[in-house]
Amino acid sequence: MSNIIEIKNLRKIYEDGVEVVALDGMDLIIEEGEFLAIVGPSGSGKSTLLNMIGLLDTPTSGEIWLKEKNITKIDPKERARLRNRELGFVFQYHHLLPEFSAVENVMMPLLIAGVDKKEARERSITFLEEMGLGDRLGNRPTQLSGGQNQRVAVARALANHPSIVIGDELTGNLDSKSSDMVYDLLRELNREMNQTFILVTHDMKMAEKTDRILRLVDGRIVCEMLREGDGFVTRDLCELEEDHT
Amino acid sequence: MFEWTVANRHILGNPRMVLFTVLSVALAVAVIMVLMGLTEGYRENLISNTVENSPHLIVDPKEDEDYITLYRTLSKIILDHPEVEAVSPRLIGKVAAKYKDNVEGVNFVGAYPHQEDKLLKVQEDMIWGDYYDLRFKMHSAVVGTDLAEDLELKRGDDFRLIRQNRSVRVTAAGFIETGTGLDQTLVYLPLETAQDLLGEGDVVSEVGVRLTDIYAAPVIADDLNIETRYKAQSWQEQSRDILEQLDTQQVYSYLFYLLIFIISGFGIANTMIMIITRRTKEIGILMAMGATRGSIMKIFILESVILGPPSALLGGALACVAARVIGTIEVPSEVYIATHMTVALDLETFAYVTLFALLVNLAAGIYPAYKASNLDPVEAIASE
Ligand SMILES: Nc1ncnc2c1ncn2[C@@H]1O[C@H](COP(=O)(O)OP(=O)(O)O)[C@@H](O)[C@H]1O
Ligand SMILES: [Mg+2]
């Protein structure tokens, strides 16, 4: 398996009157097809890390490599292109476009990529049907439940067949039944399509459905756990407890 | 083009905001078109008034002379020109009219009715009486309606025209209504009666000329000025001052129109900024999905520009309605040169105003769109 992401000595410092070190010299390698969870207390730098990987933000220093290409300092057009083709985002709140129906929301990344409208619609319908939303295609976000909207958001993140799917607390706003459903869905997609999933969560029950768990504290990885059968083994010395945020 | 789709959907999703933006530009368009139309209508009225109510060409006495004595010969010379339709020697001047205790200032025109009627179609404007009666009734007059009203003069009443120590008694043999300010001062007299009043003998003060082609007037005036020593003046030259004044005014008007557009432009920009503030999060999401800054900019400029054509159309429609309404209102002749104001709307004006409205929409959209495209995606997504 090849490395899809390599992070080298990544630092992010916010200068906002006081200096906040959000990421403190992080090294991380993520392999293609991984299903990875990032956990940690609030303010530990999880979102910051995801935004770096997602090319929404730039580091203060250090490097990010995507598919063996240094993407730390690329021009805005190329960043936008990579966000469109290689990355799929799911946020805590679905962040669907309110004026667009479910299928139109899923079509959007495809239209941005320049896919023809008819084809985009067909592909989007297929995705939504897989998500169990085949009978909700024309509904606007206000006409769908939180769980349904989040599934639309997942479909949208997947629409362009990105190599990496990023979720920041993507089930944080859902009841446990809905979040189970979304996780199981992602898990299945990960197995079928070999897409890489990086999911931030503060819910250990969810994290334990992944293959690898990273625990962040104060902008550093303090603990790494790997799946072995039904359980996890720790690589380094660390304690895992549920974070209350 | 997904930018178009998004822009369209945003517009349709905000009917109230759109309505107000469209209305603001439409009103600007309508106001400007009506104002331009009024100026143009005034110009047209002025020209047609000049051409209908005064001679196309006036031949004045020689330099250093007050009157024309050889007016019969002069008339023949003028009539030799093929474009000349009619000539009428006229004696004009100012006198006072007195009826009972009422006194009013009067501009009299002494002329031969059959010639003057060919010159200015006097008979058409008569509301009572016959202008041609003045041929046989030496001491009779045709009086402007408003003047008659001011004097409280009734049909057939006798009144006096007084000039210094001379005066003549005339009978109101007809009333005339031209629909212009003339109605307040005009009195038509037989030429001989006017000559009596003046006491300068068998003279006229000018010879009026009617042409088959009003735009030939300057050329014929030039010809006459070469042929004779009398001074011929075309109607264009006579109203040159006022036409030039209209042109000068027009320049100020354009500045005023520009100001109206700038104000409505600020209105649009304000609306666009509001829209963008409300959609900050969405903009962040679009960026996360891979929309470039250029695309974001395009979306919001499109949103602003899309509103241009409907605004212009609505504005044009409003202007047409306003023109209709204004056209039905009767205005006093002191205020305007005709009984009804004319709003002259033409497609060319509409095209220019529309083009300008589009430019205003475009200009108003640029800054907000630029702000939108420069949002930080992380902050935008996190915004509430
Ligand atoms: N835009 C910002 N400006 C200043 N400080 C920030 C900004 N974003 C995040 N931080 C700080 O960086 C740290 C890491 O934040 P974040 O990555 O959001 O943590 P998490 O997602 O793990 O809760 C926190 O201390 C937070 O206050
Ligand atoms: Mg966070």
XYZ file of C-alpha atoms and ligand atoms in Angstrom:
657
model
C 0.000 0.000 0.000
C 1.238 3.447 -0.851
C 1.187 6.526 1.292
C -1.593 8.854 0.249
C -0.676 11.543 2.768
C 2.620 12.395 4.395
C 2.811 15.134 6.955
C 6.246 16.359 7.934
C 6.893 18.474 11.021
C 3.633 20.362 10.518
C 3.135 23.467 12.635
C 0.253 25.865 12.778
C 0.467 28.890 14.993
C -2.409 31.334 15.347
C -1.300 34.849 16.132
C -4.366 36.418 17.572
C -3.043 38.774 20.188
C -1.767 35.720 22.012
C 0.120 33.003 20.245
C -1.768 29.731 20.023
C 0.111 26.673 18.873
C -2.618 24.607 17.256
C -0.295 22.020 15.690
C 3.065 21.477 17.264
C 5.429 19.828 14.792
C 3.348 16.874 13.717
C 4.558 13.912 11.656
C 1.957 11.570 10.218
C 1.669 9.073 7.417
C -1.713 7.927 6.127
C -1.915 5.015 3.738
C -4.308 4.664 0.871
C -7.543 3.003 1.895
C -7.131 3.653 5.602
C -10.120 4.195 7.843
C -8.753 6.520 10.464
C -10.178 8.261 13.508
C -8.716 11.298 15.199
C -9.783 11.866 18.781
C -8.757 14.281 21.492
C -10.068 16.972 23.773
C -11.570 20.145 22.465
C -8.944 22.587 21.245
C -6.329 19.883 20.710
C -5.942 20.757 17.002
C -8.098 18.119 15.319
C -9.983 20.543 13.090
C -6.815 22.428 12.309
C -5.174 19.220 11.114
C -8.186 18.284 8.992
C -8.312 21.738 7.415
C -4.634 21.399 6.467
C -5.170 17.999 4.914
C -8.315 19.300 3.243
C -6.385 22.204 1.675
C -8.679 24.709 3.302
C -5.871 26.156 5.393
C -2.109 26.537 5.092
C 0.471 25.568 7.716
C 2.859 27.987 9.401
C 5.669 25.571 8.641
C 6.197 21.946 7.678
C 5.013 20.039 4.635
C 2.016 18.143 3.407
C 2.374 15.625 0.607
C -0.622 14.252 -1.232
C -0.003 11.243 -3.486
C 3.724 11.968 -3.493
C 3.209 15.566 -4.423
C 4.115 18.444 -2.169
C 0.927 20.453 -1.843
C 2.066 22.778 0.926
C 2.541 25.707 -1.378
C 0.497 25.361 -4.500
C -1.439 28.074 -6.249
C -5.094 28.717 -5.377
C -6.436 27.303 -8.648
C -4.649 24.000 -8.121
C -5.790 23.911 -4.488
C -9.388 24.362 -5.641
C -8.926 21.637 -8.247
C -7.520 19.187 -5.705
C -10.315 19.978 -3.246
C -12.752 19.177 -5.996
C -11.134 15.999 -7.356
C -9.206 14.412 -4.493
C -11.108 15.463 -1.396
C -14.581 15.084 -0.031
C -15.702 16.984 3.052
C -18.429 16.185 5.544
C -18.947 18.633 8.382
C -20.673 18.434 11.730
C -23.671 20.266 10.374
C -24.648 19.063 6.958
C -23.927 22.455 5.305
C -26.101 21.668 2.345
C -27.054 24.521 0.044
C -30.560 25.464 1.216
C -31.995 26.406 -2.170
C -31.036 23.110 -3.758
C -32.726 19.731 -3.551
C -30.898 16.648 -2.267
C -29.925 15.506 -5.742
C -28.856 19.012 -6.778
C -26.637 19.287 -3.713
C -24.935 16.014 -4.577
C -24.537 17.172 -8.181
C -22.750 20.350 -7.180
C -19.149 19.011 -6.900
C -19.669 17.237 -10.213
C -20.882 20.423 -11.882
C -17.913 22.283 -10.434
C -15.709 19.592 -11.959
C -17.364 20.317 -15.300
C -19.322 17.071 -15.559
C -22.272 17.347 -17.889
C -25.571 18.011 -16.097
C -27.365 14.891 -17.188
C -24.540 12.597 -16.214
C -24.064 14.424 -12.909
C -27.725 13.898 -12.107
C -27.602 10.202 -12.919
C -24.509 9.645 -10.820
C -25.976 11.626 -7.934
C -29.189 9.652 -8.014
C -27.218 6.422 -7.814
C -25.350 7.695 -4.756
C -28.502 8.828 -3.006
C -30.183 5.523 -3.735
C -27.244 3.733 -2.137
C -27.712 5.973 0.888
C -31.333 4.881 1.078
C -32.612 8.255 -0.072
C -33.965 7.214 -3.452
C -37.394 8.537 -2.534
C -36.108 11.886 -1.248
C -34.255 13.133 -4.325
C -36.278 16.293 -4.803
C -36.424 17.313 -1.135
C -34.752 20.458 0.089
C -32.626 20.285 3.264
C -35.485 21.784 5.276
C -37.678 18.900 4.158
C -35.290 16.232 5.466
C -34.325 15.009 8.934
C -30.861 15.623 10.405
C -29.780 12.059 9.674
C -31.092 12.224 6.109
C -29.354 15.523 5.485
C -26.105 14.148 6.792
C -26.416 11.207 4.427
C -26.992 13.645 1.563
C -23.841 15.462 2.706
C -21.936 12.157 2.655
C -23.237 11.436 -0.827
C -22.074 14.887 -1.896
C -18.610 14.297 -0.417
C -18.366 11.049 -2.342
C -19.869 12.220 -5.607
C -16.590 12.988 -7.341
C -14.987 9.724 -6.193
C -12.394 11.560 -4.100
C -9.411 9.571 -2.887
C -9.765 11.032 0.616
C -12.948 11.668 2.556
C -12.681 13.969 5.539
C -15.274 14.197 8.289
C -15.128 16.679 11.148
C -17.494 15.520 13.896
C -19.744 14.394 11.112
C -22.040 12.497 13.453
C -21.670 14.948 16.321
C -25.117 16.276 15.695
C -26.910 12.976 15.172
C -28.587 10.504 17.497
C -26.703 7.236 17.968
C -28.914 5.285 15.577
C -28.322 7.747 12.750
C -24.610 7.990 13.458
C -24.290 4.198 13.462
C -25.987 4.132 10.104
C -23.696 6.790 8.629
C -20.577 5.094 10.003
C -21.588 1.712 8.696
C -22.165 3.298 5.334
C -18.725 4.881 5.274
C -17.132 1.656 6.425
C -18.765 -0.222 3.584
C -17.659 2.351 1.031
C -14.143 2.191 2.409
C -14.052 -1.560 1.877
C -15.639 -1.476 -1.558
C -13.897 1.504 -3.122
C -10.648 1.601 -1.150
C -11.183 5.287 -0.406
C -9.287 6.793 2.504
C -11.393 8.095 5.387
C -10.153 10.499 8.031
C -12.760 11.146 10.678
C -12.515 13.433 13.672
C -14.761 12.448 16.536
C -14.965 12.783 20.257
C -17.169 9.710 20.484
C -14.948 6.717 21.335
C -17.705 4.281 20.357
C -17.514 5.666 16.851
C -13.730 5.799 16.851
C -13.624 2.126 17.743
C -15.326 1.292 14.459
C -12.223 2.421 12.576
C -8.897 0.695 11.960
C -6.605 3.227 13.538
C -7.134 5.841 16.213
C -4.902 8.870 16.746
C -5.226 10.838 19.940
C -4.255 14.488 19.858
C -3.457 16.656 22.850
C -2.145 20.208 22.491
C -1.321 19.843 18.841
C 0.625 16.592 19.188
C -0.204 12.960 18.592
C 0.073 11.464 22.034
C -1.231 8.045 21.306
C -1.836 5.729 18.382
C -3.963 2.590 18.388
C -4.270 -0.025 15.680
C -7.037 -2.523 15.131
C -6.238 -6.156 15.690
C -9.239 -8.360 15.184
C -12.020 -7.028 17.348
C -9.754 -4.968 19.611
C -7.023 -2.343 19.444
C -3.370 -2.442 20.369
C -1.543 0.701 21.408
C 1.693 1.504 19.729
C 2.944 3.900 22.303
C 2.213 4.303 25.893
C -1.078 6.063 26.285
C -4.314 6.158 28.132
C -7.558 6.267 26.270
C -10.567 7.725 27.867
C -13.665 9.306 26.542
C -13.254 13.021 25.942
C -15.943 15.205 27.272
C -16.184 18.252 25.122
C -21.772 26.490 -15.981
C -22.568 25.838 -12.321
C -21.984 29.500 -11.413
C -25.045 30.398 -13.466
C -27.111 27.697 -11.751
C -26.107 28.860 -8.280
C -26.640 32.539 -9.097
C -30.066 31.835 -10.543
C -31.115 29.783 -7.563
C -29.936 32.455 -5.139
C -31.945 35.065 -7.012
C -35.096 32.953 -7.090
C -34.624 32.051 -3.433
C -34.692 35.693 -2.357
C -37.792 37.117 -4.007
C -38.233 40.029 -1.628
C -34.650 41.242 -1.802
C -34.732 40.830 -5.548
C -37.971 42.767 -5.781
C -36.522 45.740 -3.942
C -33.301 45.747 -5.903
C -35.174 45.502 -9.181
C -37.567 48.237 -8.086
C -34.772 50.595 -7.129
C -33.093 50.290 -10.506
C -36.425 50.280 -12.334
C -37.382 53.533 -10.639
C -34.058 55.080 -11.559
C -34.564 53.976 -15.160
C -38.146 55.255 -15.212
C -37.307 58.627 -13.670
C -34.440 59.181 -16.054
C -36.440 58.120 -19.096
C -39.344 60.372 -18.151
C -37.057 63.331 -17.498
C -35.236 62.795 -20.778
C -38.582 62.330 -22.499
C -39.881 65.585 -21.047
C -36.872 67.507 -22.319
C -37.173 65.917 -25.728
C -40.927 66.488 -25.732
C -40.363 70.120 -24.845
C -37.928 70.469 -27.713
C -40.358 68.845 -30.140
C -43.229 71.006 -28.900
C -41.088 74.062 -29.126
C -40.179 73.326 -32.710
C -43.701 72.450 -33.801
C -45.023 75.489 -31.937
C -42.511 77.724 -33.579
C -43.256 76.249 -36.946
C -47.045 76.386 -36.511
C -47.512 79.644 -34.663
C -44.865 81.792 -36.156
C -43.661 82.201 -39.729
C -40.982 79.824 -40.979
C -39.120 82.837 -42.191
C -39.382 86.465 -41.220
C -38.117 89.294 -43.379
C -37.327 92.362 -41.300
C -36.781 95.965 -42.408
C -33.438 97.125 -43.805
C -30.811 98.141 -41.356
C -31.486 101.545 -39.751
C -35.135 101.347 -40.834
C -38.069 100.526 -38.576
C -40.633 99.552 -41.195
C -40.966 98.093 -44.652
C -42.673 100.414 -47.116
C -42.267 98.451 -50.339
C -43.779 95.354 -48.874
C -45.870 94.503 -51.937
C -42.792 94.373 -54.157
C -40.875 92.471 -51.508
C -43.695 89.936 -51.235
C -43.523 89.312 -54.994
C -39.763 88.760 -54.850
C -40.176 86.304 -52.022
C -43.011 84.465 -53.786
C -40.704 83.830 -56.729
C -38.930 81.183 -54.675
C -40.455 77.792 -55.464
C -40.294 76.561 -51.831
C -42.392 79.500 -50.661
C -45.977 78.548 -49.937
C -47.325 81.849 -48.639
C -46.243 85.337 -47.697
C -48.000 87.766 -45.413
C -46.966 91.330 -44.713
C -47.614 92.046 -41.056
C -47.579 95.024 -38.820
C -46.978 93.994 -35.249
C -46.656 95.950 -32.069
C -47.620 96.363 -28.436
C -50.635 98.316 -27.250
C -52.977 98.391 -24.289
C -56.489 96.967 -24.534
C -59.178 98.531 -22.407
C -62.633 97.134 -21.779
C -64.751 98.687 -19.035
C -62.220 99.030 -16.220
C -59.974 96.192 -17.376
C -56.685 96.969 -19.046
C -54.336 94.377 -20.500
C -51.156 94.464 -22.557
C -51.652 93.262 -26.117
C -49.484 92.122 -29.014
C -51.397 93.010 -32.121
C -50.866 91.561 -35.552
C -52.230 93.582 -38.435
C -52.421 91.574 -41.666
C -54.534 90.688 -44.685
C -56.643 87.744 -43.457
C -56.410 85.719 -46.698
C -52.583 86.001 -46.613
C -52.150 85.605 -42.873
C -54.417 82.558 -42.866
C -52.204 80.895 -45.442
C -49.183 81.798 -43.351
C -50.335 80.566 -39.942
C -53.638 78.737 -40.466
C -55.371 81.272 -38.260
C -58.843 80.085 -39.163
C -58.160 76.590 -37.763
C -57.639 78.007 -34.289
C -60.761 80.148 -34.247
C -63.233 78.953 -31.635
C -65.828 81.525 -32.525
C -66.246 83.904 -35.431
C -64.593 84.066 -38.827
C -61.127 85.510 -39.324
C -61.986 86.439 -42.912
C -64.636 88.873 -41.612
C -61.744 91.238 -40.872
C -61.475 91.835 -44.625
C -64.719 93.777 -44.644
C -65.135 95.023 -41.095
C -62.402 97.569 -40.638
C -62.919 98.071 -36.908
C -63.056 94.530 -35.732
C -60.568 92.240 -34.051
C -59.887 88.579 -33.328
C -58.936 88.176 -29.660
C -57.022 85.422 -27.843
C -59.315 83.461 -25.526
C -57.333 84.057 -22.357
C -57.039 87.742 -23.118
C -60.795 87.948 -23.671
C -61.336 86.243 -20.335
C -58.962 88.635 -18.575
C -60.749 91.598 -20.098
C -64.158 90.004 -19.396
C -64.835 90.607 -23.051
C -67.935 88.924 -24.550
C -68.725 88.127 -28.162
C -69.464 91.267 -30.113
C -68.366 93.656 -27.363
C -66.555 96.851 -28.323
C -63.225 97.617 -26.674
C -60.412 100.117 -27.156
C -56.827 99.674 -28.234
C -54.650 102.467 -26.947
C -51.151 103.429 -28.000
C -49.716 106.611 -26.529
C -52.155 109.327 -27.649
C -53.823 107.245 -30.328
C -56.655 104.856 -29.837
C -59.074 102.859 -31.972
C -62.347 101.283 -31.077
C -62.808 97.738 -32.331
C -65.421 95.019 -32.029
C -64.565 91.516 -30.868
C -65.483 89.629 -34.036
C -63.850 86.349 -33.127
C -61.965 84.425 -30.463
C -58.867 82.404 -31.158
C -57.260 79.628 -29.162
C -53.788 78.496 -30.221
C -53.187 76.540 -27.029
C -50.041 78.527 -26.278
C -49.118 81.563 -24.231
C -50.093 83.693 -27.244
C -53.735 83.343 -26.216
C -53.085 85.776 -23.384
C -51.893 88.670 -25.518
C -52.880 88.145 -29.139
C -55.148 90.466 -31.109
C -55.531 90.151 -34.883
C -56.463 93.349 -36.722
C -57.022 94.256 -40.345
C -53.756 95.681 -41.670
C -55.241 99.145 -42.280
C -56.577 99.346 -38.705
C -53.164 98.463 -37.339
C -51.591 101.085 -39.576
C -54.076 103.655 -38.241
C -53.158 102.721 -34.710
C -49.476 103.131 -35.456
C -49.759 106.297 -37.513
C -46.726 105.614 -39.675
C -48.624 105.343 -42.929
C -48.789 102.375 -45.309
C -46.020 100.261 -43.789
C -45.492 96.819 -42.235
C -42.933 95.702 -39.686
C -42.172 92.361 -41.302
C -43.105 89.936 -43.995
C -43.838 86.423 -42.787
C -43.096 83.486 -45.070
C -44.392 79.930 -45.034
C -42.333 77.213 -46.716
C -43.140 73.804 -48.103
C -40.014 72.437 -46.393
C -39.287 73.944 -42.992
C -35.684 72.748 -43.074
C -35.051 74.791 -46.215
C -35.583 77.966 -44.182
C -31.900 78.818 -43.498
C -30.967 78.416 -47.171
C -33.804 80.615 -48.389
C -33.020 83.188 -45.714
C -29.455 83.298 -47.023
C -30.714 83.703 -50.608
C -32.979 86.577 -49.639
C -30.214 88.258 -47.709
C -28.100 88.201 -50.836
C -30.920 89.296 -53.190
C -32.305 92.136 -51.080
C -31.116 94.419 -48.330
C -33.923 93.280 -46.073
C -32.966 90.987 -43.261
C -34.386 87.492 -43.510
C -34.281 85.177 -40.505
C -35.191 81.498 -40.424
C -37.189 80.019 -37.544
C -34.114 78.011 -36.560
C -32.188 81.209 -36.078
C -35.020 82.859 -34.168
C -35.227 80.017 -31.660
C -31.515 79.341 -31.624
C -30.997 80.814 -28.174
C -33.619 78.706 -26.540
C -32.477 75.557 -28.374
C -28.923 76.204 -27.280
C -30.107 76.771 -23.755
C -31.841 73.401 -23.847
C -28.581 71.798 -24.928
C -26.699 73.390 -22.046
C -29.359 72.257 -19.633
C -29.057 68.770 -21.035
C -25.449 68.556 -19.863
C -26.505 69.278 -16.291
C -29.313 66.805 -16.658
C -26.867 64.075 -17.617
C -24.889 64.711 -14.447
C -28.119 64.469 -12.516
C -29.018 61.166 -14.206
C -25.584 59.818 -13.414
C -26.163 60.707 -9.781
C -29.481 58.863 -9.753
C -27.770 55.795 -11.141
C -24.942 56.026 -8.641
C -27.442 56.177 -5.799
C -29.291 53.132 -7.043
C -25.903 51.472 -7.559
C -25.144 51.897 -3.881
C -28.518 50.363 -3.129
C -27.633 47.291 -5.181
C -24.166 47.040 -3.662
C -25.735 47.189 -0.228
C -28.169 44.411 -1.069
C -25.368 42.319 -2.545
C -23.287 42.744 0.605
C -26.270 41.655 2.675
C -26.789 38.615 0.474
C -23.134 37.704 0.722
C -23.037 38.148 4.485
C -25.992 35.835 4.792
C -24.336 33.309 2.537
C -20.834 33.384 3.986
C -21.080 29.789 5.157
C -22.361 28.644 1.783
C -19.481 30.365 0.075
C -17.096 28.446 2.336
C -18.822 25.173 1.451
C -18.623 25.925 -2.253
C -14.912 26.581 -1.817
C -14.513 23.279 0.062
C -16.217 21.577 -2.875
C -13.579 23.030 -5.143
C -15.127 26.236 -6.440
C -12.330 28.637 -7.334
C -12.249 32.242 -6.156
C -12.969 33.224 -9.752
C -16.109 31.100 -9.707
C -17.333 32.674 -6.480
C -16.749 36.091 -7.966
C -18.602 35.082 -11.113
C -21.591 33.842 -9.119
C -22.148 37.112 -7.322
C -21.450 39.367 -10.276
C -23.952 37.290 -12.227
C -26.480 37.701 -9.434
C -26.104 41.426 -9.659
C -26.141 41.581 -13.449
C -29.069 39.157 -13.866
C -31.250 41.802 -12.204
C -30.316 44.396 -14.808
C -32.563 43.420 -17.734
C -35.760 42.917 -15.705
C -35.058 46.217 -13.927
C -34.628 48.007 -17.236
C -37.762 46.423 -18.699
C -39.828 47.275 -15.656
C -38.354 50.778 -15.650
C -39.221 51.168 -19.333
C -42.771 50.014 -18.676
C -43.103 52.420 -15.749
C -41.786 55.231 -17.926
C -44.394 54.435 -20.599
C -47.197 54.474 -18.040
C -45.883 57.713 -16.541
C -45.637 59.252 -20.013
C -49.271 58.346 -20.669
C -50.432 59.797 -17.374
C -48.396 62.977 -17.764
C -49.763 63.347 -21.283
C -53.347 63.462 -20.034
C -52.792 66.245 -17.507
C -53.771 69.673 -18.721
C -51.186 72.334 -17.930
C -51.694 76.099 -17.909
C -50.114 77.875 -20.834
C -47.946 80.032 -18.507
C -46.183 76.851 -17.407
C -45.724 75.063 -20.665
C -45.724 75.846 -24.341
C -48.644 73.520 -25.069
C -51.807 72.447 -23.286
C -50.364 69.023 -22.592
C -46.822 68.072 -21.744
C -45.264 65.576 -24.094
C -42.952 62.846 -22.854
C -41.132 61.798 -25.994
C -39.870 58.257 -25.363
C -37.843 56.535 -28.008
C -36.223 53.145 -28.248
C -32.758 54.584 -28.612
C -33.012 56.353 -25.259
C -34.358 53.167 -23.737
C -31.430 51.198 -25.170
C -28.913 53.629 -23.709
C -30.597 53.737 -20.317
C -30.788 49.943 -20.271
C -27.131 49.634 -21.138
C -26.335 52.038 -18.352
C -28.512 50.144 -15.884
C -26.577 46.977 -16.755
C -23.286 48.756 -16.205
C -24.516 50.052 -12.866
C -25.541 46.541 -11.820
C -22.186 45.218 -12.921
C -20.236 47.929 -11.132
C -22.324 47.548 -7.986
C -21.704 43.800 -7.978
C -17.949 43.873 -8.386
C -16.875 44.942 -4.914
C -19.222 42.628 -2.978
C -18.323 39.751 -5.301
C -14.641 40.443 -4.771
C -15.178 40.403 -1.004
C -16.997 37.088 -1.318
C -14.245 35.541 -3.398
C -11.651 36.593 -0.852
C -13.266 34.941 2.136
C -11.148 32.514 4.088
C -12.847 29.140 3.589
C -12.211 27.901 7.138
C -13.616 31.045 8.701
C -16.484 31.135 6.243
C -17.536 27.589 7.038
C -17.253 28.218 10.784
C -19.253 31.448 10.560
C -22.773 31.607 11.863
N -8.808 30.996 13.517
C -8.227 30.806 14.703
N -7.634 31.847 15.333
C -7.038 31.674 16.525
N -6.980 30.526 17.143
C -7.538 29.436 16.587
C -8.187 29.544 15.319
N -8.666 28.311 14.987
C -8.312 27.492 16.009
N -7.629 28.165 16.951
C -7.062 27.599 18.163
O -6.241 26.500 17.789
C -6.436 25.456 18.708
C -6.856 24.203 17.983
O -8.192 24.399 17.522
P -9.021 23.279 16.752
O -8.136 22.697 15.704
O -10.274 23.878 16.306
O -9.308 22.213 17.884
P -10.320 20.991 17.919
O -10.906 20.851 16.564
O -9.485 19.828 18.308
O -11.351 21.330 18.930
C -7.424 25.936 19.749
O -6.707 26.420 20.870
C -8.136 27.048 19.064
O -8.534 28.018 20.013
Mg -12.948 20.975 16.000
